[in-house]
């Protein structure tokens, strides 16, 4: 059996070392070139072993700190560089959404081509976006591709208007018309074939298509903008109507239900008039006066347009959720003073049978007329 003898030697204390000296304990704070050159130092104190490893010179230590801080601020400096690059040319106009070079005024705001296309696609497709960063993103040239929700919100905030976006179907018709004109500029002078004559007769037999053909390009664009305004606002109204349907019928009396529907229709009317093309250019007092005068008139007209001649009742709501009111139910809901005038106007409109486009144009005319048509004797106020 072999035995080994271990001899312990007491080490002398390092000169100038104290237990609470951080400069001797922290390996990142070397105080001399000798300590900086050591790769491993063991010190016995209070039955514990403290090790210094990978000591680096003072100059290399500061270089490492600078590199780490540069990596931490990489995302912040990226966005600031984007802003700095756009403002390099003095007097250059910038996009109010992302700060890129602006190409002009699009949909009532100064924007670049990228934000213009993004806004048009979002409106025509009725896109719904979600933010992953708490809906507080600072939109710039970098973040505009990261958060579509906040980008669309900023587009709305700076004044871009959804009703100015021409529907995709209208754009397609324009493109096809231009292509036909370029391919055959003398098409109008050529004699049509029998098949084309039959097709023309079929098109002219449709009254709405005939009106479209007789209208100028500016008039067709105006009609498209008014229809787009109505469609966009109808989305919020349909969601509110769906919320009313979710409640049990017992939760609502006939008066409460009709009151809810009337309030929704009044709010929809207010938004529709406010977002009509050209309405925002008026003076504030004029806008307030037109809203006050026309809101009740338009609301009365819309209520009468929901009249069903077969069942002799008003069908309120929308296509998915409808609420029927005959004369008796309409009076029981507290509308006795107005029932006679509403149903009388409804029967007169049923004889005319206007379509949706004609109704929207009539409402726009009433909104800008600034006078009451006295379709009813009581004064409705909201």
Short mmCIF file of C-alpha atoms in Angstrom, two decimals:
data_model
loop_
_atom_site.label_atom_id
_atom_site.label_comp_id
_atom_site.label_asym_id
_atom_site.label_seq_id
_atom_site.Cartn_x
_atom_site.Cartn_y
_atom_site.Cartn_z
CA UNK A 1 0.00 0.00 0.00
CA UNK A 2 1.42 3.33 -1.08
CA UNK A 3 0.92 6.44 1.01
CA UNK A 4 1.27 10.02 -0.09
CA UNK A 5 2.17 12.95 2.03
CA UNK A 6 0.62 16.34 1.32
CA UNK A 7 2.35 19.40 2.68
CA UNK A 8 0.42 22.70 3.02
CA UNK A 9 2.34 25.95 2.84
CA UNK A 10 0.87 29.15 4.19
CA UNK A 11 0.78 31.80 1.48
CA UNK A 12 1.69 35.33 2.31
CA UNK A 13 -1.06 37.93 1.99
CA UNK A 14 -1.03 39.99 -1.18
CA UNK A 15 0.33 43.44 -0.61
CA UNK A 16 -2.28 46.16 -0.70
CA UNK A 17 -5.22 43.69 -0.73
CA UNK A 18 -8.24 44.19 1.47
CA UNK A 19 -11.36 42.01 1.64
CA UNK A 20 -13.77 44.79 0.60
CA UNK A 21 -11.69 46.18 -2.20
CA UNK A 22 -13.87 45.91 -5.35
CA UNK A 23 -10.95 46.65 -7.59
CA UNK A 24 -9.33 43.37 -6.52
CA UNK A 25 -12.50 41.27 -6.65
CA UNK A 26 -14.11 42.43 -9.89
CA UNK A 27 -12.19 40.96 -12.83
CA UNK A 28 -13.40 43.75 -15.10
CA UNK A 29 -11.65 46.41 -13.03
CA UNK A 30 -7.91 45.56 -13.14
CA UNK A 31 -5.65 48.12 -11.50
CA UNK A 32 -2.28 47.12 -12.85
CA UNK A 33 -0.78 45.64 -15.96
CA UNK A 34 0.38 42.62 -13.93
CA UNK A 35 -3.15 41.75 -12.86
CA UNK A 36 -4.41 42.32 -16.38
CA UNK A 37 -1.97 39.81 -17.85
CA UNK A 38 -2.97 36.96 -15.53
CA UNK A 39 -5.47 34.39 -16.79
CA UNK A 40 -6.13 32.81 -13.39
CA UNK A 41 -5.50 33.95 -9.82
CA UNK A 42 -6.67 32.12 -6.71
CA UNK A 43 -7.04 33.89 -3.39
CA UNK A 44 -8.00 32.13 -0.18
CA UNK A 45 -10.22 34.22 2.06
CA UNK A 46 -12.85 33.18 4.64
CA UNK A 47 -12.70 29.54 3.44
CA UNK A 48 -13.90 30.56 -0.06
CA UNK A 49 -12.07 30.64 -3.33
CA UNK A 50 -12.54 33.65 -5.58
CA UNK A 51 -11.28 33.31 -9.13
CA UNK A 52 -10.32 35.94 -11.60
CA UNK A 53 -10.51 34.73 -15.16
CA UNK A 54 -9.99 36.25 -18.59
CA UNK A 55 -8.70 39.56 -17.36
CA UNK A 56 -8.37 42.03 -20.18
CA UNK A 57 -6.36 45.23 -20.50
CA UNK A 58 -7.99 48.55 -19.69
CA UNK A 59 -8.15 49.68 -23.34
CA UNK A 60 -9.81 46.47 -24.60
CA UNK A 61 -12.35 46.64 -21.78
CA UNK A 62 -13.71 49.98 -22.96
CA UNK A 63 -13.80 48.75 -26.55
CA UNK A 64 -15.96 45.81 -25.47
CA UNK A 65 -18.38 48.08 -23.60
CA UNK A 66 -18.70 50.30 -26.65
CA UNK A 67 -19.53 47.29 -28.83
CA UNK A 68 -22.22 46.07 -26.44
CA UNK A 69 -23.89 49.46 -26.22
CA UNK A 70 -23.85 49.70 -30.01
CA UNK A 71 -25.72 46.41 -30.33
CA UNK A 72 -28.29 47.46 -27.74
CA UNK A 73 -29.05 50.71 -29.56
CA UNK A 74 -29.10 49.13 -33.02
CA UNK A 75 -32.88 49.22 -33.37
CA UNK A 76 -33.13 52.83 -32.18
CA UNK A 77 -30.39 54.08 -34.47
CA UNK A 78 -31.98 52.31 -37.45
CA UNK A 79 -35.14 54.37 -37.22
CA UNK A 80 -33.21 57.58 -36.61
CA UNK A 81 -31.05 56.88 -39.67
CA UNK A 82 -34.22 56.40 -41.71
CA UNK A 83 -35.46 59.82 -40.65
CA UNK A 84 -32.08 61.40 -41.25
CA UNK A 85 -31.88 59.98 -44.77
CA UNK A 86 -35.24 61.45 -45.75
CA UNK A 87 -34.38 64.93 -44.51
CA UNK A 88 -31.02 65.05 -46.27
CA UNK A 89 -32.34 67.27 -49.07
CA UNK A 90 -33.33 70.75 -47.79
CA UNK A 91 -36.88 71.76 -48.59
CA UNK A 92 -37.98 68.26 -49.59
CA UNK A 93 -41.55 67.37 -48.65
CA UNK A 94 -41.91 64.24 -46.52
CA UNK A 95 -44.71 61.74 -46.08
CA UNK A 96 -46.80 62.56 -43.01
CA UNK A 97 -47.20 58.86 -42.24
CA UNK A 98 -43.71 57.35 -42.43
CA UNK A 99 -41.34 60.23 -43.21
CA UNK A 100 -40.34 58.96 -46.66
CA UNK A 101 -40.16 61.24 -49.68
CA UNK A 102 -43.68 62.43 -50.49
CA UNK A 103 -45.01 62.14 -54.03
CA UNK A 104 -48.01 64.45 -53.58
CA UNK A 105 -51.41 64.73 -51.93
CA UNK A 106 -53.28 61.43 -51.92
CA UNK A 107 -56.71 60.98 -50.37
CA UNK A 108 -56.53 64.42 -48.73
CA UNK A 109 -53.02 64.07 -47.19
CA UNK A 110 -49.37 64.47 -48.18
CA UNK A 111 -47.99 60.93 -48.46
CA UNK A 112 -45.52 58.76 -50.34
CA UNK A 113 -46.46 56.19 -52.98
CA UNK A 114 -46.08 53.33 -50.51
CA UNK A 115 -48.53 54.72 -47.95
CA UNK A 116 -50.89 55.74 -50.73
CA UNK A 117 -51.07 52.16 -52.04
CA UNK A 118 -51.29 50.71 -48.53
CA UNK A 119 -54.26 52.95 -47.67
CA UNK A 120 -56.07 52.14 -50.93
CA UNK A 121 -55.62 48.38 -50.48
CA UNK A 122 -56.74 48.52 -46.86
CA UNK A 123 -59.96 50.36 -47.72
CA UNK A 124 -60.90 48.42 -50.84
CA UNK A 125 -60.27 45.06 -49.17
CA UNK A 126 -61.80 46.18 -45.86
CA UNK A 127 -58.73 44.80 -44.12
CA UNK A 128 -58.60 44.34 -40.35
CA UNK A 129 -55.15 44.53 -38.77
CA UNK A 130 -53.90 43.75 -35.27
CA UNK A 131 -51.00 45.30 -33.37
CA UNK A 132 -48.55 43.12 -31.43
CA UNK A 133 -46.92 46.01 -29.57
CA UNK A 134 -49.75 47.62 -27.62
CA UNK A 135 -51.08 49.91 -30.39
CA UNK A 136 -48.40 52.51 -29.67
CA UNK A 137 -45.95 52.00 -32.55
CA UNK A 138 -43.94 54.97 -33.80
CA UNK A 139 -44.46 54.62 -37.55
CA UNK A 140 -41.41 55.42 -39.68
CA UNK A 141 -39.76 53.93 -42.77
CA UNK A 142 -38.75 50.85 -40.77
CA UNK A 143 -41.86 50.30 -38.61
CA UNK A 144 -44.34 50.88 -41.44
CA UNK A 145 -43.74 47.29 -42.58
CA UNK A 146 -43.84 45.88 -39.05
CA UNK A 147 -47.25 47.12 -37.83
CA UNK A 148 -50.04 47.61 -40.36
CA UNK A 149 -52.59 48.44 -37.65
CA UNK A 150 -50.74 51.50 -36.36
CA UNK A 151 -49.87 52.50 -39.92
CA UNK A 152 -53.53 52.58 -40.92
CA UNK A 153 -54.41 54.42 -37.72
CA UNK A 154 -51.82 57.09 -38.53
CA UNK A 155 -53.17 57.38 -42.06
CA UNK A 156 -56.58 58.19 -40.60
CA UNK A 157 -55.06 60.52 -38.00
CA UNK A 158 -53.29 62.75 -40.53
CA UNK A 159 -56.52 63.16 -42.51
CA UNK A 160 -56.60 60.47 -45.20
CA UNK A 161 -60.25 59.89 -46.10
CA UNK A 162 -61.65 56.50 -47.00
CA UNK A 163 -64.51 57.94 -49.03
CA UNK A 164 -62.03 59.33 -51.55
CA UNK A 165 -60.85 55.85 -52.52
CA UNK A 166 -62.38 54.85 -55.84
CA UNK A 167 -63.76 51.28 -55.77
CA UNK A 168 -61.69 48.62 -57.52
CA UNK A 169 -64.53 47.83 -59.93
CA UNK A 170 -64.61 51.43 -61.11
CA UNK A 171 -60.83 51.40 -61.59
CA UNK A 172 -61.08 48.21 -63.63
CA UNK A 173 -63.73 49.74 -65.90
CA UNK A 174 -61.52 52.78 -66.48
CA UNK A 175 -58.48 50.65 -67.31
CA UNK A 176 -60.45 48.53 -69.77
CA UNK A 177 -61.89 51.63 -71.44
CA UNK A 178 -58.43 53.15 -71.86
CA UNK A 179 -57.06 49.90 -73.28
CA UNK A 180 -59.89 49.68 -75.81
CA UNK A 181 -59.35 53.29 -76.82
CA UNK A 182 -55.61 52.76 -77.32
CA UNK A 183 -56.04 49.53 -79.27
CA UNK A 184 -58.62 51.01 -81.66
CA UNK A 185 -58.83 54.82 -81.56
CA UNK A 186 -61.28 54.87 -84.54
CA UNK A 187 -63.71 52.48 -82.91
CA UNK A 188 -66.49 55.09 -82.71
CA UNK A 189 -66.48 55.72 -86.50
CA UNK A 190 -66.66 52.07 -87.52
CA UNK A 191 -69.97 50.42 -88.37
CA UNK A 192 -71.01 47.96 -85.67
CA UNK A 193 -71.64 44.31 -86.50
CA UNK A 194 -75.08 42.74 -85.89
CA UNK A 195 -73.82 41.02 -82.75
CA UNK A 196 -72.45 44.27 -81.34
CA UNK A 197 -75.73 46.03 -82.13
CA UNK A 198 -77.62 43.42 -80.12
CA UNK A 199 -75.20 43.86 -77.25
CA UNK A 200 -75.59 47.65 -77.37
CA UNK A 201 -79.36 47.32 -77.32
CA UNK A 202 -79.12 45.06 -74.29
CA UNK A 203 -76.87 47.54 -72.47
CA UNK A 204 -79.12 50.50 -73.27
CA UNK A 205 -82.15 48.58 -72.04
CA UNK A 206 -80.69 48.66 -68.53
CA UNK A 207 -81.69 52.11 -67.15
CA UNK A 208 -78.86 52.28 -64.61
CA UNK A 209 -76.21 51.41 -67.23
CA UNK A 210 -77.71 53.97 -69.58
CA UNK A 211 -77.42 56.66 -66.91
CA UNK A 212 -73.81 55.63 -66.25
CA UNK A 213 -72.99 56.00 -69.94
CA UNK A 214 -74.59 59.43 -70.13
CA UNK A 215 -72.71 60.76 -67.10
CA UNK A 216 -69.36 62.48 -67.30
CA UNK A 217 -66.25 60.99 -65.73
CA UNK A 218 -66.39 63.52 -62.88
CA UNK A 219 -70.01 62.65 -62.14
CA UNK A 220 -69.30 58.93 -62.13
CA UNK A 221 -66.40 59.46 -59.76
CA UNK A 222 -68.58 61.56 -57.44
CA UNK A 223 -71.26 58.87 -57.35
CA UNK A 224 -68.65 56.22 -56.60
CA UNK A 225 -67.26 58.26 -53.71
CA UNK A 226 -70.72 58.76 -52.20
CA UNK A 227 -71.45 55.03 -52.46
CA UNK A 228 -68.07 54.19 -50.91
CA UNK A 229 -68.82 56.55 -48.01
CA UNK A 230 -72.15 54.86 -47.36
CA UNK A 231 -70.67 51.36 -47.55
CA UNK A 232 -67.84 52.17 -45.14
CA UNK A 233 -70.12 53.69 -42.51
CA UNK A 234 -72.61 50.84 -42.84
CA UNK A 235 -70.05 48.41 -41.43
CA UNK A 236 -70.14 50.02 -37.98
CA UNK A 237 -73.93 50.24 -38.07
CA UNK A 238 -74.28 46.55 -38.95
CA UNK A 239 -72.12 45.59 -35.96
CA UNK A 240 -74.32 47.67 -33.64
CA UNK A 241 -77.48 46.08 -35.05
CA UNK A 242 -76.00 42.63 -34.47
CA UNK A 243 -75.39 43.59 -30.83
CA UNK A 244 -79.08 44.46 -30.44
CA UNK A 245 -80.10 41.09 -31.87
CA UNK A 246 -77.91 39.26 -29.34
CA UNK A 247 -80.13 40.44 -26.47
CA UNK A 248 -83.28 38.42 -25.81
CA UNK A 249 -86.51 39.92 -27.04
CA UNK A 250 -87.81 40.10 -23.46
CA UNK A 251 -85.00 42.50 -22.55
CA UNK A 252 -86.43 45.14 -24.90
CA UNK A 253 -89.85 46.69 -25.04
CA UNK A 254 -91.09 47.74 -28.45
CA UNK A 255 -90.31 51.35 -27.58
CA UNK A 256 -86.75 50.58 -26.44
CA UNK A 257 -86.01 48.50 -29.51
CA UNK A 258 -87.28 51.15 -31.90
CA UNK A 259 -85.41 53.83 -29.95
CA UNK A 260 -82.15 51.89 -30.30
CA UNK A 261 -82.65 51.47 -34.04
CA UNK A 262 -83.56 55.14 -34.48
CA UNK A 263 -80.50 56.31 -32.56
CA UNK A 264 -78.24 54.10 -34.68
CA UNK A 265 -79.79 55.43 -37.87
CA UNK A 266 -79.39 59.02 -36.64
CA UNK A 267 -75.70 58.42 -35.89
CA UNK A 268 -75.23 56.83 -39.29
CA UNK A 269 -76.91 59.83 -40.94
CA UNK A 270 -74.66 62.26 -39.07
CA UNK A 271 -71.49 60.44 -40.16
CA UNK A 272 -72.71 60.12 -43.74
CA UNK A 273 -73.37 63.85 -44.10
CA UNK A 274 -70.09 64.76 -42.38
CA UNK A 275 -68.04 62.63 -44.78
CA UNK A 276 -69.74 63.64 -48.00
CA UNK A 277 -67.29 64.92 -50.65
CA UNK A 278 -66.79 68.66 -50.24
CA UNK A 279 -68.57 68.93 -46.89
CA UNK A 280 -65.35 69.40 -44.91
CA UNK A 281 -64.43 72.44 -47.01
CA UNK A 282 -67.37 74.43 -45.67
CA UNK A 283 -67.11 76.78 -42.72
CA UNK A 284 -67.70 75.30 -39.29
CA UNK A 285 -70.92 77.25 -38.75
CA UNK A 286 -72.26 76.22 -42.16
CA UNK A 287 -71.50 72.57 -41.48
CA UNK A 288 -73.28 72.76 -38.14
CA UNK A 289 -76.33 74.38 -39.71
CA UNK A 290 -76.57 71.84 -42.53
CA UNK A 291 -76.24 68.96 -40.09
CA UNK A 292 -79.01 70.35 -37.91
CA UNK A 293 -81.42 71.00 -40.77
CA UNK A 294 -80.83 67.92 -42.91
CA UNK A 295 -80.41 65.18 -40.32
CA UNK A 296 -84.09 64.81 -39.52
CA UNK A 297 -85.09 65.08 -43.19
CA UNK A 298 -82.68 62.33 -44.23
CA UNK A 299 -83.67 60.16 -41.28
CA UNK A 300 -87.34 60.47 -42.24
CA UNK A 301 -86.52 59.64 -45.86
CA UNK A 302 -84.55 56.54 -44.89
CA UNK A 303 -87.26 55.27 -42.59
CA UNK A 304 -89.85 55.64 -45.34
CA UNK A 305 -87.60 53.85 -47.83
CA UNK A 306 -87.78 50.70 -45.65
CA UNK A 307 -91.51 50.33 -46.40
CA UNK A 308 -92.74 46.97 -47.72
CA UNK A 309 -95.87 47.30 -49.85
CA UNK A 310 -96.77 43.60 -49.58
CA UNK A 311 -96.99 43.45 -45.79
CA UNK A 312 -97.74 47.18 -45.28
CA UNK A 313 -95.01 47.54 -42.65
CA UNK A 314 -91.59 49.10 -42.13
CA UNK A 315 -88.63 46.71 -42.22
CA UNK A 316 -85.87 48.34 -40.19
CA UNK A 317 -82.35 47.02 -39.59
CA UNK A 318 -80.31 45.47 -42.39
CA UNK A 319 -80.35 42.45 -44.69
CA UNK A 320 -79.20 40.02 -42.00
CA UNK A 321 -81.23 41.30 -39.05
CA UNK A 322 -84.62 42.90 -39.72
CA UNK A 323 -87.34 44.30 -37.45
CA UNK A 324 -90.90 44.64 -38.77
CA UNK A 325 -93.27 47.39 -37.62
CA UNK A 326 -96.79 47.81 -38.91
CA UNK A 327 -98.87 50.88 -38.13
CA UNK A 328 -100.14 49.45 -34.85
CA UNK A 329 -96.72 48.38 -33.58
CA UNK A 330 -95.23 51.69 -34.71
CA UNK A 331 -97.80 53.57 -32.64
CA UNK A 332 -97.35 51.27 -29.64
CA UNK A 333 -93.64 52.05 -29.71
CA UNK A 334 -94.46 55.69 -28.97
CA UNK A 335 -94.38 56.99 -32.55
CA UNK A 336 -98.10 57.81 -32.87
CA UNK A 337 -97.53 61.51 -33.79
CA UNK A 338 -95.27 60.48 -36.68
CA UNK A 339 -96.86 57.24 -37.90
CA UNK A 340 -99.30 58.90 -40.30
CA UNK A 341 -96.61 60.98 -42.00
CA UNK A 342 -94.04 58.20 -42.17
CA UNK A 343 -96.39 55.72 -43.82
CA UNK A 344 -97.79 58.38 -46.16
CA UNK A 345 -94.29 59.28 -47.36
CA UNK A 346 -93.44 55.58 -47.59
CA UNK A 347 -96.35 54.89 -49.94
CA UNK A 348 -95.39 57.84 -52.14
CA UNK A 349 -91.82 56.59 -52.37
CA UNK A 350 -92.98 53.06 -53.12
CA UNK A 351 -94.65 54.38 -56.28
CA UNK A 352 -91.32 55.86 -57.41
CA UNK A 353 -89.29 52.78 -56.31
CA UNK A 354 -85.86 54.48 -56.28
CA UNK A 355 -82.76 52.29 -56.20
CA UNK A 356 -79.92 52.55 -53.69
CA UNK A 357 -77.84 54.96 -55.78
CA UNK A 358 -80.77 57.31 -56.32
CA UNK A 359 -81.49 57.32 -52.59
CA UNK A 360 -77.90 58.21 -51.74
CA UNK A 361 -77.87 61.04 -54.27
CA UNK A 362 -81.17 62.35 -52.93
CA UNK A 363 -79.77 62.32 -49.40
CA UNK A 364 -76.67 64.21 -50.57
CA UNK A 365 -78.85 66.85 -52.24
CA UNK A 366 -80.89 67.27 -49.06
CA UNK A 367 -77.70 67.56 -47.00
CA UNK A 368 -76.40 70.49 -49.07
CA UNK A 369 -79.75 72.19 -49.69
CA UNK A 370 -79.95 73.75 -46.23
CA UNK A 371 -83.75 73.86 -46.04
CA UNK A 372 -86.58 71.73 -44.68
CA UNK A 373 -89.00 70.07 -47.08
CA UNK A 374 -91.85 69.88 -44.53
CA UNK A 375 -92.61 66.23 -45.16
CA UNK A 376 -94.14 66.04 -41.70
CA UNK A 377 -95.79 68.41 -39.25
CA UNK A 378 -94.13 67.43 -35.93
CA UNK A 379 -90.58 68.57 -35.29
CA UNK A 380 -88.23 65.66 -34.70
CA UNK A 381 -85.17 66.64 -32.70
CA UNK A 382 -82.14 64.52 -31.79
#
